[in-house]
Amino acid sequence: MEITDAVAKTFRMDDEAWRRHANPWSVWTRFAAIPLMLLAIWSRTWIGWWCLAPIAAVVVWLFLNPSAFPPVEPRSWAARGIYGERIWTHDKSSVPPDHRQVLRVLVVLGLTGFGLITRGLMALDLWPTLFGATVVIMAQLWRIDRFGWLWQLAEEQATDVRGDRSSC
């Protein structure tokens, strides 16, 4: 079992859950959770062990988020990206090689950003924390954009197979 399969299973990602997770509110509130989590962890200097309460609140929100919003069709940029991610998690062979290569680079960027965040939070150093968060967010936005392309490609191929393409 791959990590993506384990994550999808943990979050109970069936078809309905993917449609709900594609809601732009779901996507953007997950991004909003990043600075909230950083602040919750940083708060250990102000409130000590009580920082576990806001950390737990963010974790619970991230767990509930994929099912917290109504399902949507892939019309918005964010929704198309999540629908593309769903394609990728179900069949990685459907991803063109150039996309796979970029996705690998984005994983490395995301891990690098996460490492900077970790270092910054451990040392209570603002700049590595903020720079790492910026790298993570930018890599994630680029990843969603790539998945949106993947969804469009899959839709074009499905339209070609059905033969109901109205214009070329």
Short mmCIF file of C-alpha atoms in Angstrom, two decimals:
data_model
loop_
_atom_site.label_atom_id
_atom_site.label_comp_id
_atom_site.label_asym_id
_atom_site.label_seq_id
_atom_site.Cartn_x
_atom_site.Cartn_y
_atom_site.Cartn_z
CA MET A 1 0.00 0.00 0.00
CA GLU A 2 1.38 3.40 -0.97
CA ILE A 3 1.31 6.50 1.23
CA THR A 4 -1.37 8.13 -0.94
CA ASP A 5 -3.61 5.08 -0.57
CA ALA A 6 -3.11 5.08 3.19
CA VAL A 7 -3.94 8.78 3.44
CA ALA A 8 -7.05 8.35 1.27
CA LYS A 9 -8.17 5.44 3.44
CA THR A 10 -7.52 7.38 6.66
CA PHE A 11 -9.68 10.27 5.44
CA ARG A 12 -12.36 7.86 4.13
CA MET A 13 -11.97 9.25 0.60
CA ASP A 14 -14.78 7.63 -1.38
CA ASP A 15 -16.31 9.29 -4.48
CA GLU A 16 -18.55 11.54 -2.41
CA ALA A 17 -15.67 12.61 -0.16
CA TRP A 18 -13.56 13.56 -3.21
CA ARG A 19 -16.43 15.67 -4.57
CA ARG A 20 -16.74 17.41 -1.21
CA HIS A 21 -12.98 17.86 -0.86
CA ALA A 22 -12.94 19.51 -4.30
CA ASN A 23 -15.07 22.35 -2.94
CA PRO A 24 -12.90 25.49 -3.10
CA TRP A 25 -13.84 26.23 0.53
CA SER A 26 -12.25 22.92 1.50
CA VAL A 27 -9.10 23.67 -0.47
CA TRP A 28 -8.61 27.22 0.78
CA THR A 29 -9.44 26.45 4.42
CA ARG A 30 -6.79 23.72 4.37
CA PHE A 31 -4.29 26.34 3.22
CA ALA A 32 -5.53 28.63 6.01
CA ALA A 33 -4.73 25.84 8.48
CA ILE A 34 -1.00 26.12 7.71
CA PRO A 35 -0.39 29.44 9.50
CA LEU A 36 -2.82 28.40 12.23
CA MET A 37 -0.79 25.25 12.88
CA LEU A 38 2.46 27.22 12.89
CA LEU A 39 1.01 29.69 15.36
CA ALA A 40 -0.39 26.88 17.52
CA ILE A 41 3.05 25.22 17.70
CA TRP A 42 4.84 28.53 18.27
CA SER A 43 2.41 29.30 21.11
CA ARG A 44 4.27 26.78 23.29
CA THR A 45 6.48 29.70 24.34
CA TRP A 46 3.45 31.65 25.60
CA ILE A 47 1.10 29.01 26.95
CA GLY A 48 3.31 25.97 27.49
CA TRP A 49 1.60 22.58 27.27
CA TRP A 50 -1.73 24.31 26.65
CA CYS A 51 -0.48 24.72 23.07
CA LEU A 52 -1.66 21.15 22.53
CA ALA A 53 -5.28 22.38 22.54
CA PRO A 54 -4.96 24.63 19.46
CA ILE A 55 -2.71 22.03 17.77
CA ALA A 56 -5.38 19.39 18.36
CA ALA A 57 -8.06 21.76 17.06
CA VAL A 58 -6.16 22.24 13.79
CA VAL A 59 -5.55 18.49 13.44
CA VAL A 60 -9.24 17.76 14.02
CA TRP A 61 -10.17 20.41 11.46
CA LEU A 62 -7.80 18.92 8.88
CA PHE A 63 -9.35 15.50 9.48
CA LEU A 64 -12.94 16.80 9.16
CA ASN A 65 -12.26 19.25 6.34
CA PRO A 66 -12.58 16.89 3.35
CA SER A 67 -16.19 16.16 4.28
CA ALA A 68 -17.20 19.52 5.77
CA PHE A 69 -18.37 21.20 2.56
CA PRO A 70 -20.98 20.35 -0.07
CA PRO A 71 -19.85 18.44 -3.18
CA VAL A 72 -19.00 20.40 -6.32
CA GLU A 73 -18.43 19.78 -9.99
CA PRO A 74 -14.94 20.56 -11.37
CA ARG A 75 -15.55 24.13 -12.52
CA SER A 76 -13.12 26.16 -10.40
CA TRP A 77 -9.34 25.97 -10.54
CA ALA A 78 -9.20 24.38 -7.09
CA ALA A 79 -11.92 21.81 -7.88
CA ARG A 80 -10.23 20.75 -11.13
CA GLY A 81 -6.97 20.31 -9.21
CA ILE A 82 -8.58 18.07 -6.61
CA TYR A 83 -10.39 16.03 -9.29
CA GLY A 84 -6.98 15.62 -10.99
CA GLU A 85 -5.46 14.49 -7.70
CA ARG A 86 -8.21 11.89 -7.48
CA ILE A 87 -7.25 10.58 -10.94
CA TRP A 88 -3.61 10.41 -9.84
CA THR A 89 -4.39 8.52 -6.63
CA HIS A 90 -6.51 5.96 -8.52
CA ASP A 91 -4.19 5.41 -11.49
CA LYS A 92 -0.68 6.86 -11.42
CA SER A 93 0.01 5.38 -14.86
CA SER A 94 -2.46 7.91 -16.31
CA VAL A 95 -0.07 10.73 -15.42
CA PRO A 96 2.14 11.78 -18.37
CA PRO A 97 5.89 11.44 -17.72
CA ASP A 98 6.52 15.21 -17.74
CA HIS A 99 3.87 15.66 -15.03
CA ARG A 100 5.37 12.84 -12.96
CA GLN A 101 8.76 14.51 -13.12
CA VAL A 102 7.35 17.87 -11.98
CA LEU A 103 5.35 16.16 -9.20
CA ARG A 104 8.57 14.58 -7.93
CA VAL A 105 10.27 17.98 -7.88
CA LEU A 106 7.28 19.40 -5.99
CA VAL A 107 7.55 16.64 -3.38
CA VAL A 108 11.22 17.54 -2.87
CA LEU A 109 10.31 21.24 -2.59
CA GLY A 110 7.53 20.48 -0.13
CA LEU A 111 9.82 18.32 2.01
CA THR A 112 12.48 21.03 1.93
CA GLY A 113 9.93 23.60 3.04
CA PHE A 114 8.72 21.26 5.78
CA GLY A 115 12.31 20.82 6.95
CA LEU A 116 12.75 24.60 7.14
CA ILE A 117 9.49 24.91 9.08
CA THR A 118 10.62 22.21 11.51
CA ARG A 119 13.99 23.88 12.02
CA GLY A 120 12.38 27.28 12.47
CA LEU A 121 9.79 26.05 14.95
CA MET A 122 12.34 24.10 16.98
CA ALA A 123 14.68 27.10 17.21
CA LEU A 124 11.84 29.64 17.36
CA ASP A 125 13.44 31.35 14.37
CA LEU A 126 10.89 33.31 12.35
CA TRP A 127 12.60 33.45 8.94
CA PRO A 128 13.11 29.72 8.31
CA THR A 129 9.56 29.13 9.53
CA LEU A 130 8.06 31.74 7.19
CA PHE A 131 10.28 30.80 4.25
CA GLY A 132 9.53 27.12 4.74
CA ALA A 133 5.79 27.83 4.90
CA THR A 134 6.06 29.87 1.70
CA VAL A 135 7.89 27.03 -0.06
CA VAL A 136 5.32 24.47 1.12
CA ILE A 137 2.40 26.65 0.02
CA MET A 138 3.93 27.45 -3.37
CA ALA A 139 4.74 23.78 -4.00
CA GLN A 140 1.20 22.79 -3.04
CA LEU A 141 -0.35 25.46 -5.30
CA TRP A 142 1.83 24.31 -8.19
CA ARG A 143 0.86 20.70 -7.44
CA ILE A 144 -2.85 21.56 -7.53
CA ASP A 145 -2.27 23.37 -10.82
CA ARG A 146 -0.56 20.29 -12.29
CA PHE A 147 -3.42 18.09 -11.13
CA GLY A 148 -5.83 20.51 -12.79
CA TRP A 149 -3.98 19.95 -16.07
CA LEU A 150 -4.23 16.22 -15.50
CA TRP A 151 -7.98 16.48 -15.01
CA GLN A 152 -8.34 18.53 -18.22
CA LEU A 153 -6.27 15.99 -20.13
CA ALA A 154 -8.43 13.14 -18.81
CA GLU A 155 -11.60 15.03 -19.75
CA GLU A 156 -10.31 15.70 -23.28
CA GLN A 157 -9.40 12.03 -23.71
CA ALA A 158 -12.83 10.95 -22.44
CA THR A 159 -14.50 13.38 -24.85
CA ASP A 160 -12.40 12.04 -27.75
CA VAL A 161 -13.35 8.46 -26.85
CA ARG A 162 -17.05 9.34 -26.67
CA GLY A 163 -16.76 11.17 -29.98
CA ASP A 164 -18.91 14.07 -28.88
CA ARG A 165 -16.26 16.72 -29.24
CA SER A 166 -18.07 19.77 -30.55
CA SER A 167 -15.07 21.74 -31.79
CA CYS A 168 -11.39 21.07 -32.39
#
